[in-house]
C-alpha cells in the first residue's frame, strides 16, 4: 500500500515563479496590479449585481433576469480567451495589516485553514468571471458556482499569521459550461514569497437566475506549458469520471478490497467463541462508530453567496473545522491537514436551511487520519433530509494513531472509500515540523 503524505506544490517543483502566472502574462487585470482580499467579494457583488442588504435580495435577482439576452446560444458564439486573461493575484496582508489577523488566527498562533478555504472559493469564482468577462456589459449574465474542489495540497511551509499571504490563479481548462481553476498560495518569508498550497477547483456556469447551464468562453493555450495544463485538465475530467463510475455506491469492491475487509472482520472475531456475532476490538483500535462528531448550523442570510444561496466556502469551513475536531479527538494530539480532495457540491443550500454535518474517521494509517464529512439539509417546514456535500480531509497527527475498524457492511464501504481517497494522494515527501496548518 502506498504511504500518503504531503505533496509538494507544483510551484515548488519549479513550474511557476512566485507572483507570476504560468502564462507569464500580465500579473492581473486590475489597475492596482493586485487585489486586496477585501476587494474580492466586493468585486464579485459588483459583477453579478448582488444585494449588499438581505432586504433587497429579491429585487437584485429580478434585475439579473434582464441579463438573459447576454447569454450565448453556443460556445462558438463566444470569443476565445487565454490563460492570462483570467490571471488574478490577491494579497492577504496579515503582516502589514495586523487588524486582519484576528479573523485568521488559531489559538496556536497559526492560520485558520477554514478561512483559507473561504478565500480560495471566492477567488476561484472571481477568476472564472475574468475568463468570461463581457467587455460591453457592466454585469455578468452568468451565475458561477463551485461544483468541485478537486484537490488541495499543502506544501512544506508553515502558515504564520504574521506574514503576508498572496494568492494567484487562472482558468486552466474549460469544457462547455465548466471551468477548471488552478490556484496557488504563497507566504512571505524575508523578502520572498514561498509556495504553501496548490488547489484545483471546478466551477460551473449557470444562467442569470442559476436555473440552467450556460456556455463559457473557449480557452486557447498559448505555450507548451499551457498546453500541458490544458491536457491535464482533460485528464482530470477523465479521472473523475473513472473514479465516479467505480464508486462503491455503484460497484462491488475489488477482490483485494474484499480481502482487506474480510481480514479485518476475522481480526475482530472473539477466539473464545465460535460465532460470527461476537466481535472484539484488537488492541490499539477503535470502532468506526465511536469516531463520530456531529454539528448543526442554521444557515443565516449573512452566510449567503452572491446568488442568495449559502456560500460554498462557509460550508467548507464548517465541515473542515468539524473534521479537524474529529481527527483531534481521535488521534489525541493536534492534527494538521495535508490534503483535501473531491469535495463535490451536489445541491445548493438555501438560506434558512438547517445544515446537519456528520464527521467520522473512516481510515487511518501510521500518523494519518482520513476523515469524511457528510452534510445534509432540511428546512424547518420540510423535515426531509437531502445530501448536499461529501467532504474528504487527510490529516497528520504528531503521533501514531489507532486503527479504525468497521463493524457493519456500510462502514466497511466507508473504510474502503477512505482508503481510496488516501491512496489517491501522490508520492510521499518528508514532513517537517513547521508544516502546521490548523483549523
Ligand atoms: C457575498 C460574497 C460571497 C462571494 C462568494 C462567491 C462565491 C460563490 C460560489 C459559491 O458559493 S457556489 C455555492 C456552492 N455550490 C453550489 O451550491 C453548487 C451546487 N450544485 C449544483 O448546483 C449543481 O450540482 C451543479 C450546477 C454544480 C451541476 O449541476 P448538474 O449536475 O445539473 O450539471 P450538468 O450535469 O448539467 O453538468 C454541467 C457541467 O458541470 C460539470 N460538472 C457537474 N458536476 C461536476 C462535478 N462534481 N465535478 C466536475 N464537473 C462537474 C459537468 O461536467 C458539465 O460540464 P461541461 O458542460 O463543461 O461538460
Coordinates of C-alpha atoms and ligand atoms in Angstrom, one line a residue:
X1 CA 0.0 0.0 0.0
X2 CA 1.3 3.4 -0.9
X3 CA 2.1 5.7 2.0
X4 CA 0.3 9.0 1.6
X5 CA 1.9 12.2 2.7
X6 CA 2.3 15.8 2.0
X7 CA 2.5 16.6 -1.7
X8 CA 4.9 19.2 -3.0
X9 CA 3.3 22.0 -4.8
X10 CA 3.8 22.2 -8.5
X11 CA 5.2 25.6 -7.8
X12 CA 7.9 24.3 -5.5
X13 CA 8.9 21.9 -8.3
X14 CA 9.7 25.0 -10.4
X15 CA 6.7 25.1 -12.7
X16 CA 5.8 28.6 -11.6
X17 CA 7.7 31.6 -10.3
X18 CA 6.0 33.1 -7.3
X19 CA 4.0 36.1 -8.2
X20 CA 3.8 35.3 -11.9
X21 CA 1.3 33.2 -13.8
X22 CA 2.1 30.1 -15.7
X23 CA 1.4 32.2 -18.8
X24 CA 4.0 34.7 -17.7
X25 CA 1.4 37.3 -18.7
X26 CA 0.4 40.5 -17.1
X27 CA 0.1 40.0 -13.3
X28 CA -3.6 40.8 -13.3
X29 CA -6.4 42.8 -14.8
X30 CA -6.9 45.3 -12.0
X31 CA -5.4 48.7 -12.2
X32 CA -3.7 48.3 -8.9
X33 CA -1.9 45.2 -10.1
X34 CA -3.1 43.1 -7.3
X35 CA -6.5 42.9 -5.4
X36 CA -6.7 43.2 -1.7
X37 CA -8.6 40.3 -0.1
X38 CA -11.4 42.6 0.8
X39 CA -11.9 43.6 -2.8
X40 CA -12.6 40.1 -4.0
X41 CA -16.1 39.8 -2.6
X42 CA -16.9 43.4 -3.3
X43 CA -15.8 42.8 -6.9
X44 CA -18.0 39.7 -7.1
X45 CA -21.0 41.5 -5.8
X46 CA -20.4 44.2 -8.4
X47 CA -20.0 41.7 -11.2
X48 CA -23.3 40.0 -10.5
X49 CA -25.2 43.0 -9.1
X50 CA -25.8 41.1 -5.8
X51 CA -27.5 42.8 -2.9
X52 CA -25.4 44.0 0.0
X53 CA -28.6 44.1 2.0
X54 CA -30.8 41.0 2.5
X55 CA -33.9 43.2 2.3
X56 CA -33.0 43.9 -1.4
X57 CA -32.1 40.4 -2.5
X58 CA -35.3 39.6 -4.3
X59 CA -35.1 42.9 -6.3
X60 CA -31.5 42.3 -7.1
X61 CA -32.4 38.8 -8.5
X62 CA -35.2 40.4 -10.6
X63 CA -32.8 42.8 -12.1
X64 CA -30.5 39.9 -13.1
X65 CA -33.3 38.4 -15.2
X66 CA -32.8 41.3 -17.7
X67 CA -29.3 39.9 -18.5
X68 CA -30.7 36.9 -20.3
X69 CA -30.0 38.5 -23.7
X70 CA -26.3 38.5 -23.0
X71 CA -26.2 34.7 -22.7
X72 CA -24.6 32.9 -25.6
X73 CA -26.6 30.4 -27.6
X74 CA -23.5 28.3 -28.3
X75 CA -19.9 28.1 -27.1
X76 CA -18.8 29.0 -30.7
X77 CA -20.5 32.4 -30.3
X78 CA -18.1 33.4 -27.5
X79 CA -14.6 34.8 -28.1
X80 CA -11.8 32.5 -27.0
X81 CA -9.7 33.5 -24.0
X82 CA -6.1 33.0 -22.9
X83 CA -5.0 31.8 -19.5
X84 CA -3.6 35.2 -18.8
X85 CA -6.9 36.8 -19.3
X86 CA -8.2 35.2 -16.1
X87 CA -5.0 35.5 -14.2
X88 CA -5.6 37.2 -10.8
X89 CA -3.4 37.9 -7.8
X90 CA -4.8 38.7 -4.4
X91 CA -3.0 39.9 -1.3
X92 CA -4.0 38.9 2.2
X93 CA -1.7 41.3 4.2
X94 CA -1.6 39.5 7.5
X95 CA 1.8 41.0 8.2
X96 CA 1.3 44.6 7.1
X97 CA -2.3 44.9 8.3
X98 CA -2.4 43.3 11.8
X99 CA -6.1 44.2 12.2
X100 CA -6.8 41.4 9.7
X101 CA -5.1 38.8 11.8
X102 CA -7.9 38.1 14.3
X103 CA -10.2 36.6 11.7
X104 CA -7.4 34.2 10.6
X105 CA -5.8 33.3 13.9
X106 CA -5.9 30.0 15.8
X107 CA -5.1 29.8 19.5
X108 CA -1.8 28.1 18.5
X109 CA -0.7 31.2 16.6
X110 CA -1.2 29.6 13.2
X111 CA -3.5 30.5 10.3
X112 CA -7.1 29.1 10.3
X113 CA -7.3 26.8 7.3
X114 CA -11.1 27.1 7.2
X115 CA -10.7 30.8 6.4
X116 CA -8.2 30.0 3.6
X117 CA -10.8 27.6 2.1
X118 CA -13.3 30.5 2.0
X119 CA -10.8 32.8 0.3
X120 CA -10.0 30.2 -2.3
X121 CA -13.6 29.7 -3.1
X122 CA -14.3 33.4 -3.6
X123 CA -11.1 33.7 -5.7
X124 CA -12.0 30.7 -7.8
X125 CA -15.3 32.3 -8.8
X126 CA -13.6 35.7 -9.5
X127 CA -11.1 34.0 -11.8
X128 CA -14.0 32.5 -13.7
X129 CA -15.7 35.9 -14.1
X130 CA -12.4 37.2 -15.5
X131 CA -12.4 34.4 -18.1
X132 CA -16.0 35.0 -19.1
X133 CA -16.0 38.8 -18.9
X134 CA -18.1 40.6 -21.5
X135 CA -16.4 43.8 -22.2
X136 CA -19.6 45.6 -23.4
X137 CA -21.6 44.7 -20.2
X138 CA -21.1 46.0 -16.7
X139 CA -22.6 43.0 -15.1
X140 CA -22.2 39.3 -16.0
X141 CA -25.2 37.3 -17.1
X142 CA -23.5 34.1 -15.6
X143 CA -24.1 32.6 -12.2
X144 CA -20.8 30.8 -11.5
X145 CA -21.0 28.2 -8.8
X146 CA -18.4 25.9 -7.2
X147 CA -19.1 22.3 -8.4
X148 CA -16.0 20.6 -7.1
X149 CA -12.8 21.1 -5.0
X150 CA -10.8 18.6 -6.9
X151 CA -7.8 18.8 -4.6
X152 CA -5.8 21.0 -2.3
X153 CA -2.3 20.0 -1.5
X154 CA -0.3 21.6 1.3
X155 CA 3.4 22.4 0.8
X156 CA 6.0 22.4 3.4
X157 CA 6.0 25.9 4.6
X158 CA 4.3 26.9 7.8
X159 CA 1.5 29.4 7.7
X160 CA 2.3 32.3 10.0
X161 CA -0.4 34.7 11.0
X162 CA 2.2 37.5 11.0
X163 CA 3.4 37.4 7.4
X164 CA 1.6 38.5 4.2
X165 CA 0.0 35.8 2.1
X166 CA -0.5 36.0 -1.7
X167 CA -2.9 34.0 -3.8
X168 CA -2.8 33.7 -7.6
X169 CA -4.7 31.6 -10.1
X170 CA -6.2 31.3 -13.5
X171 CA -8.5 29.1 -15.6
X172 CA -6.6 26.1 -16.7
X173 CA -9.2 24.1 -18.7
X174 CA -12.7 24.6 -19.9
X175 CA -15.5 22.3 -21.0
X176 CA -18.8 23.5 -22.4
X177 CA -20.2 25.1 -19.2
X178 CA -17.5 24.1 -16.7
X179 CA -14.1 25.6 -15.9
X180 CA -11.1 24.2 -14.1
X181 CA -9.3 26.7 -12.0
X182 CA -5.8 26.3 -10.6
X183 CA -4.8 28.5 -7.6
X184 CA -1.7 28.9 -5.5
X185 CA -0.9 30.4 -2.2
X186 CA 2.4 31.9 -1.1
X187 CA 3.7 33.3 2.1
X188 CA 6.3 36.0 2.7
X189 CA 9.5 34.8 4.3
X190 CA 12.1 37.5 4.4
X191 CA 11.5 39.4 1.2
X192 CA 10.4 36.5 -0.9
X193 CA 7.0 34.7 -1.3
X194 CA 7.3 30.9 -0.9
X195 CA 4.6 28.4 -2.1
X196 CA 2.4 27.0 0.6
X197 CA -0.6 25.5 -1.2
X198 CA -1.8 24.3 -4.6
X199 CA -5.5 24.0 -5.3
X200 CA -7.7 22.8 -8.2
X201 CA -11.4 23.7 -8.3
X202 CA -14.1 23.1 -10.9
X203 CA -16.7 25.9 -11.4
X204 CA -19.8 25.6 -13.4
X205 CA -21.6 28.5 -15.3
X206 CA -25.3 28.8 -15.0
X207 CA -27.7 31.3 -16.4
X208 CA -28.5 34.6 -14.8
X209 CA -31.1 33.0 -12.5
X210 CA -28.9 30.0 -11.7
X211 CA -31.6 27.8 -13.2
X212 CA -30.0 26.2 -16.3
X213 CA -26.5 25.7 -17.8
X214 CA -24.7 28.5 -19.6
X215 CA -21.8 28.3 -22.1
X216 CA -18.3 29.6 -21.2
X217 CA -15.7 31.1 -23.5
X218 CA -13.3 28.6 -25.1
X219 CA -9.7 28.6 -23.8
X220 CA -6.7 28.8 -26.0
X221 CA -3.4 27.5 -24.6
X222 CA -0.5 29.7 -25.8
X223 CA 2.6 27.8 -24.9
X224 CA 3.7 24.2 -24.4
X225 CA 3.4 24.7 -20.7
X226 CA -0.2 25.9 -21.1
X227 CA -1.0 23.0 -23.5
X228 CA 0.3 20.6 -20.8
X229 CA -2.0 22.3 -18.2
X230 CA -5.0 22.0 -20.6
X231 CA -4.2 18.4 -21.3
X232 CA -4.0 17.8 -17.6
X233 CA -7.5 19.4 -17.2
X234 CA -8.8 16.9 -19.8
X235 CA -7.1 14.0 -18.0
X236 CA -8.6 15.2 -14.7
X237 CA -12.1 15.1 -16.2
X238 CA -11.5 11.5 -17.3
X239 CA -10.1 10.5 -13.9
X240 CA -13.1 12.0 -12.2
X241 CA -15.5 10.0 -14.4
X242 CA -13.5 6.8 -13.9
X243 CA -13.4 7.4 -10.1
X244 CA -17.1 8.0 -10.0
X245 CA -18.0 5.0 -12.2
X246 CA -16.2 2.7 -9.9
X247 CA -17.8 4.3 -6.8
X248 CA -18.7 1.8 -4.1
X249 CA -22.2 3.2 -4.3
X250 CA -22.4 1.7 -7.8
X251 CA -20.0 -1.3 -7.9
X252 CA -18.7 -4.0 -5.6
X253 CA -15.3 -3.6 -4.1
X254 CA -12.3 -5.2 -5.9
X255 CA -11.0 -8.6 -4.9
X256 CA -8.1 -7.0 -3.0
X257 CA -10.5 -4.7 -1.1
X258 CA -12.9 -7.6 -0.3
X259 CA -9.9 -9.4 1.2
X260 CA -9.0 -6.3 3.3
X261 CA -12.4 -6.2 4.8
X262 CA -12.6 -9.9 5.4
X263 CA -9.2 -9.9 7.2
X264 CA -10.4 -7.0 9.4
X265 CA -13.6 -9.0 10.1
X266 CA -11.6 -12.1 11.1
X267 CA -9.3 -9.9 13.3
X268 CA -12.3 -8.9 15.3
X269 CA -13.8 -12.3 16.0
X270 CA -13.7 -13.5 19.5
X271 CA -11.3 -16.5 19.6
X272 CA -13.2 -17.8 22.7
X273 CA -16.5 -18.3 20.9
X274 CA -17.3 -19.9 17.5
X275 CA -19.6 -17.1 16.4
X276 CA -19.7 -14.5 13.7
X277 CA -21.5 -12.2 16.1
X278 CA -19.1 -11.9 19.0
X279 CA -16.7 -9.2 17.9
X280 CA -13.8 -7.9 19.9
X281 CA -11.6 -5.0 19.1
X282 CA -7.9 -5.7 18.6
X283 CA -5.6 -3.7 20.8
X284 CA -4.9 -0.1 19.7
X285 CA -8.1 0.0 17.6
X286 CA -11.4 2.0 17.7
X287 CA -14.8 1.0 16.3
X288 CA -15.6 3.4 13.4
X289 CA -19.0 4.2 15.0
X290 CA -17.1 5.6 18.0
X291 CA -15.2 8.1 15.9
X292 CA -18.1 10.4 15.0
X293 CA -18.8 14.0 15.7
X294 CA -21.9 15.9 14.6
X295 CA -22.9 19.5 14.4
X296 CA -25.8 21.7 13.3
X297 CA -25.7 25.0 11.6
X298 CA -28.6 27.4 11.0
X299 CA -27.9 29.0 7.6
X300 CA -28.4 32.7 8.2
X301 CA -28.6 35.3 5.4
X302 CA -25.1 36.6 6.5
X303 CA -23.6 33.4 5.0
X304 CA -25.2 33.8 1.6
X305 CA -23.2 33.9 -1.6
X306 CA -23.8 36.3 -4.4
X307 CA -26.8 34.2 -5.6
X308 CA -28.6 34.1 -2.3
X309 CA -27.6 30.6 -1.6
X310 CA -25.2 29.5 1.2
X311 CA -21.6 30.4 0.3
X312 CA -19.6 27.2 -0.6
X313 CA -16.6 28.5 1.4
X314 CA -18.7 28.7 4.5
X315 CA -19.8 25.1 4.1
X316 CA -16.2 24.1 3.6
X317 CA -15.0 26.0 6.7
X318 CA -17.7 24.4 8.9
X319 CA -17.0 20.9 7.5
X320 CA -13.3 21.4 7.8
X321 CA -13.5 22.6 11.4
X322 CA -15.7 19.6 12.4
X323 CA -13.3 17.2 10.6
X324 CA -10.3 18.8 12.4
X325 CA -12.0 18.3 15.8
X326 CA -12.9 14.7 14.9
X327 CA -9.2 14.0 13.9
X328 CA -8.0 15.8 17.1
X329 CA -10.2 13.8 19.4
X330 CA -9.4 10.5 17.6
X331 CA -5.7 11.0 17.4
X332 CA -5.2 12.6 20.9
X333 CA -3.0 15.3 19.6
X334 CA -3.3 18.4 17.4
X335 CA -3.5 17.2 13.8
X336 CA -2.7 19.2 10.7
X337 CA -4.3 19.0 7.3
X338 CA -2.2 17.6 4.5
X339 CA -4.8 17.2 1.7
X340 CA -8.4 18.0 0.8
X341 CA -9.9 16.2 -2.2
X342 CA -13.1 15.6 -4.1
X343 CA -15.5 18.0 -2.3
X344 CA -18.5 17.8 -4.5
X345 CA -21.2 20.4 -4.3
X346 CA -24.2 18.4 -5.3
X347 CA -27.0 20.7 -4.3
X348 CA -27.2 24.3 -3.4
X349 CA -28.0 25.1 0.3
X350 CA -30.9 27.6 0.7
X351 CA -30.7 30.4 3.2
X352 CA -32.8 29.4 6.2
X353 CA -31.9 25.7 5.9
X354 CA -30.8 23.6 8.8
X355 CA -27.4 22.1 7.9
X356 CA -26.5 18.8 9.6
X357 CA -22.8 17.8 9.4
X358 CA -21.6 14.3 10.4
X359 CA -18.0 13.6 10.5
X360 CA -16.2 10.4 11.1
X361 CA -12.8 8.8 10.8
X362 CA -13.0 6.3 8.0
X363 CA -9.4 5.2 7.5
X364 CA -6.1 5.5 9.4
X365 CA -2.5 4.5 8.7
X366 CA 0.5 5.3 10.8
X367 CA 0.1 9.0 11.7
X368 CA -2.6 9.7 9.0
X369 CA -6.3 10.1 9.7
X370 CA -8.7 10.2 6.8
X371 CA -12.0 12.0 7.8
X372 CA -15.2 12.1 5.8
X373 CA -17.9 14.7 6.5
X374 CA -21.3 14.2 5.2
X375 CA -23.6 17.2 5.0
X376 CA -27.3 17.3 4.5
X377 CA -30.0 19.9 4.8
X378 CA -33.6 20.1 5.9
X379 CA -35.9 23.1 6.1
X380 CA -37.9 23.9 9.2
X381 CA -41.1 23.2 7.3
X382 CA -40.0 20.1 5.4
X383 CA -38.2 17.6 7.6
X384 CA -36.9 15.5 4.7
X385 CA -33.1 15.5 4.6
X386 CA -31.1 16.0 1.4
X387 CA -27.4 15.3 0.9
X388 CA -25.6 18.4 -0.3
X389 CA -21.9 17.6 0.0
X390 CA -19.4 15.0 1.0
X391 CA -16.0 16.3 2.1
X392 CA -12.7 14.3 2.4
X393 CA -9.9 15.6 4.5
X394 CA -6.5 13.9 5.2
X395 CA -4.8 14.9 8.5
X396 CA -1.5 14.0 10.0
X397 CA -1.1 13.6 13.7
X398 CA 2.1 14.2 15.7
X399 CA 2.0 10.6 16.9
X400 CA 0.8 7.2 15.5
X401 CA -2.9 6.9 15.7
X402 CA -5.2 3.9 16.5
X403 CA -6.6 1.7 13.7
X404 CA -10.2 2.2 12.9
X405 CA -12.4 -0.9 12.5
X406 CA -15.7 -1.1 10.6
X407 CA -18.4 -3.2 12.3
X408 CA -21.1 -3.2 9.6
X409 CA -21.0 -3.6 5.8
X410 CA -21.9 0.1 5.3
X411 CA -18.9 1.1 7.5
X412 CA -16.7 -1.3 5.5
X413 CA -17.6 0.6 2.4
X414 CA -16.7 3.9 4.2
X415 CA -13.4 2.4 5.1
X416 CA -12.6 1.4 1.5
X417 CA -13.7 4.7 0.2
X418 CA -11.5 6.4 2.8
X419 CA -8.6 4.2 1.7
X420 CA -9.2 5.0 -1.9
X421 CA -9.1 8.8 -1.2
X422 CA -6.0 8.3 1.0
X423 CA -4.2 6.3 -1.7
X424 CA -5.1 8.8 -4.4
X425 CA -2.6 11.1 -2.9
X426 CA 0.8 11.5 -4.6
X427 CA 4.2 10.3 -3.6
X428 CA 5.3 10.9 -0.1
X429 CA 7.6 13.7 0.9
X430 CA 9.3 14.2 4.2
X431 CA 7.2 16.0 6.7
X432 CA 8.7 18.9 8.6
X433 CA 7.6 20.3 11.9
X434 CA 6.9 23.7 10.5
X435 CA 4.0 22.5 8.3
X436 CA 1.3 23.0 10.9
X437 CA -1.9 24.2 9.4
X438 CA -4.7 24.2 12.0
X439 CA -8.4 25.0 11.9
Ligands
LIG1 C1 -21.4 37.6 -0.8 C2 -20.0 37.3 -1.1 C3 -19.7 35.9 -1.3 C4 -19.0 35.7 -2.5 C5 -18.7 34.3 -2.7 C6 -18.9 33.9 -4.1 C7 -18.7 32.5 -4.3 C8 -19.9 31.9 -4.9 C9 -19.6 30.4 -5.1 C10 -20.5 29.6 -4.3 O1 -20.6 29.8 -3.1 S1 -21.4 28.4 -5.0 C11 -22.2 27.6 -3.7 C12 -21.7 26.2 -3.6 N1 -22.0 25.4 -4.8 C13 -23.3 25.1 -5.1 O2 -24.2 25.4 -4.4 C14 -23.5 24.2 -6.3 C15 -24.5 23.1 -6.0 N2 -24.5 22.2 -7.2 C16 -25.3 22.5 -8.3 O3 -26.0 23.5 -8.3 C17 -25.2 21.5 -9.4 O4 -24.8 20.2 -8.9 C18 -24.2 22.0 -10.5 C19 -24.6 23.2 -11.1 C20 -22.7 22.1 -10.0 C21 -24.1 20.9 -11.6 O5 -25.4 20.7 -12.0 P1 -25.8 19.4 -12.9 O6 -25.3 18.2 -12.3 O7 -27.2 19.5 -13.3 O8 -24.9 19.8 -14.1 P2 -24.7 19.1 -15.5 O9 -24.8 17.6 -15.4 O10 -25.7 19.8 -16.4 O11 -23.2 19.5 -15.9 C22 -22.9 20.8 -16.2 C23 -21.4 20.9 -16.2 O12 -20.8 20.8 -14.9 C24 -19.9 19.7 -14.9 N3 -20.0 19.2 -13.5 C25 -21.1 18.9 -12.9 N4 -20.8 18.4 -11.7 C26 -19.5 18.3 -11.6 C27 -18.5 17.8 -10.7 N5 -18.9 17.4 -9.5 N6 -17.2 17.9 -10.9 C28 -16.8 18.4 -12.1 N7 -17.6 18.9 -13.1 C29 -18.9 18.8 -12.8 C30 -20.3 18.8 -16.0 O13 -19.2 18.0 -16.4 C31 -20.7 19.8 -17.0 O14 -19.6 20.3 -17.6 P3 -19.5 20.7 -19.2 O15 -20.8 21.5 -19.5 O16 -18.3 21.5 -19.3 O17 -19.4 19.4 -19.9

